[in-house]
Coordinates of C-alpha atoms in Angstrom, one line a residue:
X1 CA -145.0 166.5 -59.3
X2 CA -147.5 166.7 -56.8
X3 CA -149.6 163.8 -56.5
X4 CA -152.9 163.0 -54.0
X5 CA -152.2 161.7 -51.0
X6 CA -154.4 158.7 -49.6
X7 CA -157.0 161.0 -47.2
X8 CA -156.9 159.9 -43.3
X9 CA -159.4 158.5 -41.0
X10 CA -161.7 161.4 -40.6
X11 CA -162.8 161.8 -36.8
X12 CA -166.5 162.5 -36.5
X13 CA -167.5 162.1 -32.8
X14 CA -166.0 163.4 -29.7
X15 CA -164.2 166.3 -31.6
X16 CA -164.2 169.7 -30.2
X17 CA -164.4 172.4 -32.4
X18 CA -163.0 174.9 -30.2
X19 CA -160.1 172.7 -29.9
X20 CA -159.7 173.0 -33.8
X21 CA -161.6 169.9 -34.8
X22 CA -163.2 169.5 -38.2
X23 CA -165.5 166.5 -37.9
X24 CA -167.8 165.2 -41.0
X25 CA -170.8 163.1 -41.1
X26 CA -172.4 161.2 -43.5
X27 CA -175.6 161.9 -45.2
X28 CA -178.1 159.2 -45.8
X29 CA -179.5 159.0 -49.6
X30 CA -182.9 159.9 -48.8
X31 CA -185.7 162.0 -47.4
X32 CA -183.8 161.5 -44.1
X33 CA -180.7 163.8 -45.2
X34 CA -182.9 167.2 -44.0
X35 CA -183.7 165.4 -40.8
X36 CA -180.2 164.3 -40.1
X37 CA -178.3 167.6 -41.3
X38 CA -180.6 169.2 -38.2
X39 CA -179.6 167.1 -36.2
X40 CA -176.1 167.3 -36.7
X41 CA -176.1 171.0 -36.8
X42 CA -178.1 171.3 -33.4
X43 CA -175.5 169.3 -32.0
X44 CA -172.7 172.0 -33.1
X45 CA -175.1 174.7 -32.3
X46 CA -175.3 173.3 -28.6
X47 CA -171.9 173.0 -27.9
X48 CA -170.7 176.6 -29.1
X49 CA -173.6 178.4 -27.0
X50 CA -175.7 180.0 -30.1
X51 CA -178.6 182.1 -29.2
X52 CA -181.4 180.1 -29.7
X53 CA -182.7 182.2 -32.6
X54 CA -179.5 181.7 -34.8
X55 CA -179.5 177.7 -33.9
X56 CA -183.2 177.6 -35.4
X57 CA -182.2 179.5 -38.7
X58 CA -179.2 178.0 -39.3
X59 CA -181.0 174.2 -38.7
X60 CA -183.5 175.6 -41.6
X61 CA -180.5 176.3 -44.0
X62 CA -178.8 173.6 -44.0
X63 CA -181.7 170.8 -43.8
X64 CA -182.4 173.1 -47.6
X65 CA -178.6 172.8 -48.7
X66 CA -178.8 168.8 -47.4
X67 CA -182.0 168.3 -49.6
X68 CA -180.9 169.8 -52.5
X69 CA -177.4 167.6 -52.1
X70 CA -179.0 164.3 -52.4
X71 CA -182.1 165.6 -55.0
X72 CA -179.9 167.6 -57.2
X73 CA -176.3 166.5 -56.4
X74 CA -174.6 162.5 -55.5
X75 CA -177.3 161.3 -52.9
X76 CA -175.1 158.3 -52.0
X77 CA -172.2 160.2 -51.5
X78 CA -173.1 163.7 -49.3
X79 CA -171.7 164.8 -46.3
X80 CA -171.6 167.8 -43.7
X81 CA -168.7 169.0 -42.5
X82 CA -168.0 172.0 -39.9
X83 CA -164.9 174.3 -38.4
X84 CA -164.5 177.5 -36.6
X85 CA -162.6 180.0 -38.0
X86 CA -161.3 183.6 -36.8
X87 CA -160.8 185.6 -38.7
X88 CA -161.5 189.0 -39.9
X89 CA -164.0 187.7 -36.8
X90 CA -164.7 184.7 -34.8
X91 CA -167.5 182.3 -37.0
X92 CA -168.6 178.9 -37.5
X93 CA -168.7 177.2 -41.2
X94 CA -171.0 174.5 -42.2
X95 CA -170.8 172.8 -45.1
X96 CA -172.9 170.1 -47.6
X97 CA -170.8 168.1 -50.0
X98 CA -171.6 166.0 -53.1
X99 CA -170.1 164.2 -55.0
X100 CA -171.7 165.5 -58.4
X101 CA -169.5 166.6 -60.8
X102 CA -168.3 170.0 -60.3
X103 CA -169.3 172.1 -63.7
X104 CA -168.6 175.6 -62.3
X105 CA -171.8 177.6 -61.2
X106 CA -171.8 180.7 -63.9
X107 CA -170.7 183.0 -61.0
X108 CA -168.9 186.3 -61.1
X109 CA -165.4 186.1 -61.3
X110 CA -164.3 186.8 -57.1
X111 CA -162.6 189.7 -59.1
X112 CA -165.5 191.8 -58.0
X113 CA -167.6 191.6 -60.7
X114 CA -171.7 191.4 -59.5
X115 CA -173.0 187.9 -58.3
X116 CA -175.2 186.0 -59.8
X117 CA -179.1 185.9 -58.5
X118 CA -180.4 184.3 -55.6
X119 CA -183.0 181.4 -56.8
X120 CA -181.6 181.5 -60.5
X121 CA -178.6 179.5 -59.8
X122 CA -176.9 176.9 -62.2
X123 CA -178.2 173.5 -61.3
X124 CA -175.5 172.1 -60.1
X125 CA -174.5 175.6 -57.7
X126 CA -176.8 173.7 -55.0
X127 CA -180.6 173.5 -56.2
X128 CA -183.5 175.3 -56.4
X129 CA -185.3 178.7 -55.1
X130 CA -184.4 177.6 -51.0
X131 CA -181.3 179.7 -52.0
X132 CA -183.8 182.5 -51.7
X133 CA -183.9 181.4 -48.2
X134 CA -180.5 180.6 -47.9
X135 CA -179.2 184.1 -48.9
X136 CA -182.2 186.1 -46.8
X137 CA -181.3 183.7 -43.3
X138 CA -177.3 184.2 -43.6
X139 CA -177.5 187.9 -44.2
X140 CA -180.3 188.3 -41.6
X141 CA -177.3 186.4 -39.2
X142 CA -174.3 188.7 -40.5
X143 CA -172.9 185.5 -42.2
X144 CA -172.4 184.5 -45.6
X145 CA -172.4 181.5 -48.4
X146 CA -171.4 180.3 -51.2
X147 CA -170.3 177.1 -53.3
X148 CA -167.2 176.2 -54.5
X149 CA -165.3 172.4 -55.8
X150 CA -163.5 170.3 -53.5
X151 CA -163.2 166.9 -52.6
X152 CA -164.8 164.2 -50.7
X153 CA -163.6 163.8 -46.8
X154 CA -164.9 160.6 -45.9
X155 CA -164.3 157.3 -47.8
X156 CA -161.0 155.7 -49.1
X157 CA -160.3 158.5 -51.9
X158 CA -160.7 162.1 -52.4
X159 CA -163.5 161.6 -54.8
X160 CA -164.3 165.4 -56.4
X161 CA -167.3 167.2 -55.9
X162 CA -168.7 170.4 -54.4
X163 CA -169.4 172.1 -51.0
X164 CA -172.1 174.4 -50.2
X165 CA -171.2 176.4 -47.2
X166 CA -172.5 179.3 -44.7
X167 CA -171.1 180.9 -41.9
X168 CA -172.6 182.0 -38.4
X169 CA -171.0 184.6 -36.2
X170 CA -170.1 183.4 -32.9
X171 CA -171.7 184.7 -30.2
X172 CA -169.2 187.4 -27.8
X173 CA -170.4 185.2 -24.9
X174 CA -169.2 181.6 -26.2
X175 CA -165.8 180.4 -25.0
X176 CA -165.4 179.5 -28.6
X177 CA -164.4 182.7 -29.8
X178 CA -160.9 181.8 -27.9
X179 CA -157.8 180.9 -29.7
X180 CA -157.7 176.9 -29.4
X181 CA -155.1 175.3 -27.5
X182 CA -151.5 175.4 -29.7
X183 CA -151.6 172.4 -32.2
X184 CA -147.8 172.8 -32.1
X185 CA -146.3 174.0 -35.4
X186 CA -147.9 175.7 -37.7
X187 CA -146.4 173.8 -40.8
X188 CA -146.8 170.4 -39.4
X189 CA -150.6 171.7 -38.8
X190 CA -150.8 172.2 -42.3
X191 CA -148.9 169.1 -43.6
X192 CA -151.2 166.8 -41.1
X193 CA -154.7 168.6 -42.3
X194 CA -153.5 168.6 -46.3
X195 CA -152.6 164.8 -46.0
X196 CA -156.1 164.3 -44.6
X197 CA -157.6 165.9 -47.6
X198 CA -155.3 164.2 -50.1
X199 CA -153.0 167.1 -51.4
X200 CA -149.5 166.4 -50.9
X201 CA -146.6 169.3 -49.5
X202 CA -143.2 170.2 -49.1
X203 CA -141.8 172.6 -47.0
X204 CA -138.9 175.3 -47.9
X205 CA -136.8 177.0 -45.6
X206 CA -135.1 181.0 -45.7
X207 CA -136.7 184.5 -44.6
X208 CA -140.1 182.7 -43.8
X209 CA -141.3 179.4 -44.1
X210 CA -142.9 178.4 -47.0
X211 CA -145.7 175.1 -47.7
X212 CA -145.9 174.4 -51.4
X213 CA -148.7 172.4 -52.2
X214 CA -148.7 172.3 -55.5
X215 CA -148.0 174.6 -58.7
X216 CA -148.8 178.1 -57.3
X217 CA -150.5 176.3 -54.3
X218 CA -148.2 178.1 -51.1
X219 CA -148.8 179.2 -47.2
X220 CA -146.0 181.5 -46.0
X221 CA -145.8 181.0 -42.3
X222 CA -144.2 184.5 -41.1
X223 CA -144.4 186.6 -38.4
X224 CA -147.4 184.4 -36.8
X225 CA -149.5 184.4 -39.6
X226 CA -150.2 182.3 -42.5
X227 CA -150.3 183.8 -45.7
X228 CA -151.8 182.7 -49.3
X229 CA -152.6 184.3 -51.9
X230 CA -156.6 184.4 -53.5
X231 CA -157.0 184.6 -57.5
X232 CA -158.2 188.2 -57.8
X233 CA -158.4 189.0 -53.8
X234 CA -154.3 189.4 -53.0
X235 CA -152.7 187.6 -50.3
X236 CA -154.9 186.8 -47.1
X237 CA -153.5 187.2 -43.7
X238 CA -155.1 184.5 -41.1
X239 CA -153.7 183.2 -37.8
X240 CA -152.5 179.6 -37.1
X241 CA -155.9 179.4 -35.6
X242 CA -157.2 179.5 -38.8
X243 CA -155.4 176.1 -40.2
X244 CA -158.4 174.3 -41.2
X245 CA -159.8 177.2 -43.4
X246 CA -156.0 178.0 -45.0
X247 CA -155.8 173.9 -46.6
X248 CA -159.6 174.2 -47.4
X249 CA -158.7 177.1 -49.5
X250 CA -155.7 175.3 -50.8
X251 CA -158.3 172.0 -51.7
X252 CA -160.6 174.8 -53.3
X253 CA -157.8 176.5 -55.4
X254 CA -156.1 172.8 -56.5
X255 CA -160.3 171.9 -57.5
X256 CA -160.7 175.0 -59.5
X257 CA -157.6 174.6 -61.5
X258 CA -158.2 170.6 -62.4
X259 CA -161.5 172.0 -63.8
X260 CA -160.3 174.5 -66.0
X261 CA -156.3 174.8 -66.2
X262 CA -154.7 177.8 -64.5
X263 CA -157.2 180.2 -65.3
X264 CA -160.5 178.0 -64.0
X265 CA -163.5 178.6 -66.3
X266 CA -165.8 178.9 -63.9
X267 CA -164.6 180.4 -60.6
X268 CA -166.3 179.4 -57.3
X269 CA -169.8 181.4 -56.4
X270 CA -168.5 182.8 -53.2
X271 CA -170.8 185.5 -51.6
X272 CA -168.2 186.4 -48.2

């Protein structure tokens, strides 16, 4: 049986992202949460070299997604969290949890069935009509968003909740859009980043190396990829770059199925 794993000290200053960091803050349970999310985000926005443009928008969506955590969502437990990933291209991901429980946001299965509406959300997908603004920001960026359950990063336990996430492109110019210096093997990487994130794993040996992380939970590590497999989307290809986004997909998947079984009942709203 696969059983949580006690989450790790989570590093939130002096972390590089290019260097394959993924730092978390806390929210405060106020009207300061919009204030502080900006700031936070400006601070990530400066040191990856955005275009002054795409820093400003992407301040103005997630000072909506850090309101609507700590109105709508657990004010007294919200955080932002943030990661580069690269591929199918080189981006940044920001993301708002809370703690709320996670009651599935009436989204289309990831199958490929339609999505739902912009601004007529389920309460609990993230809040109000800002996803209006939201959705029109991140596609005027060539990014995306979208909502899905995981669990908290900061704090002694991996208390359940939900993210709200969005992407930014990276600009061609930033020295981001490098691989990051080799965190040394790619399952170790894996094994140290799910143990932060409470989700315990084994490793299997033969043709290609395999990290279980649970029932139907795996990461091939073959050829210099890592590979997983997406309900309804097939097996995804990434590079060991893309560690940090592989075990968030794992959390995600492990979320889904403790809130509805094998087949979840409500699968993530995930607009990428």
């Amino acid at each position: 049986m696969f059983m949580p794993e006690k989450p790790q000290t989570v590093e939130t200053t002096g972390s590089k992202l290019a260097d394959g960091a993924f730092p978390a803050w806390p929210l405060p349970p106020g009207p300061a949460a919009a204030a502080v999310a900006r700031s936070i985000a400006r601070s990530v926005l400066d040191e990856l070299d955005m275009p002054p443009a795409a820093a400003e928008d992407a301040q103005t969506i997630i000072s909506e997604l850090a309101t609507n955590a700590v109105v709508h969502g657990d004010r007294d437990r919200a955080e932002v969290w943030a990661y580069l990933s690269r591929h199918p291209s080189p981006r940044l991901t920001l993301k708002v949890f809370d703690a709320a429980p996670w009651r599935g946001t009436g989204a289309a299965d990831p199958a490929g069935a339609d999505p739902p509406i912009p601004g007529e959300p389920a309460s609990d997908a993230c809040g109000g009509r800002g996803l209006m603004l939201v959705n029109a920001l991140t596609e005027e960026a060539g990014g995306c968003w979208g909502v899905h359950p995981t669990r908290r990063r900061l704090g002694p336990d991996p208390v359940p909740g939900k993210a709200v996430y969005f992407t930014v492109p990276l600009p061609a110019a930033s020295a981001a859009v490098l691989p990051p210096p080799d965190p040394g093997p790619p399952p170790e990487r894996l094994r140290e980043l799910a143990g932060a994130r409470g989700l315990r794993s084994l490793v299997s040996l033969g043709d290609a190396t395999v990290v279980h992380f649970g029932p139907g939970l795996w990461v091939w590590v073959k050829d210099g990829s890592l590979l997983y497999e997406l309900p309804g989307r097939g097996v995804v290809r990434r590079p060991p770059s893309d560690a940090v986004e592989v075990v968030e997909q794992m959390v995600r998947l492990s979320e889904e199925g403790a809130a509805g079984g094998p087949a979840p009942r409500a699968p993530s709203w995930d607009l990428c």
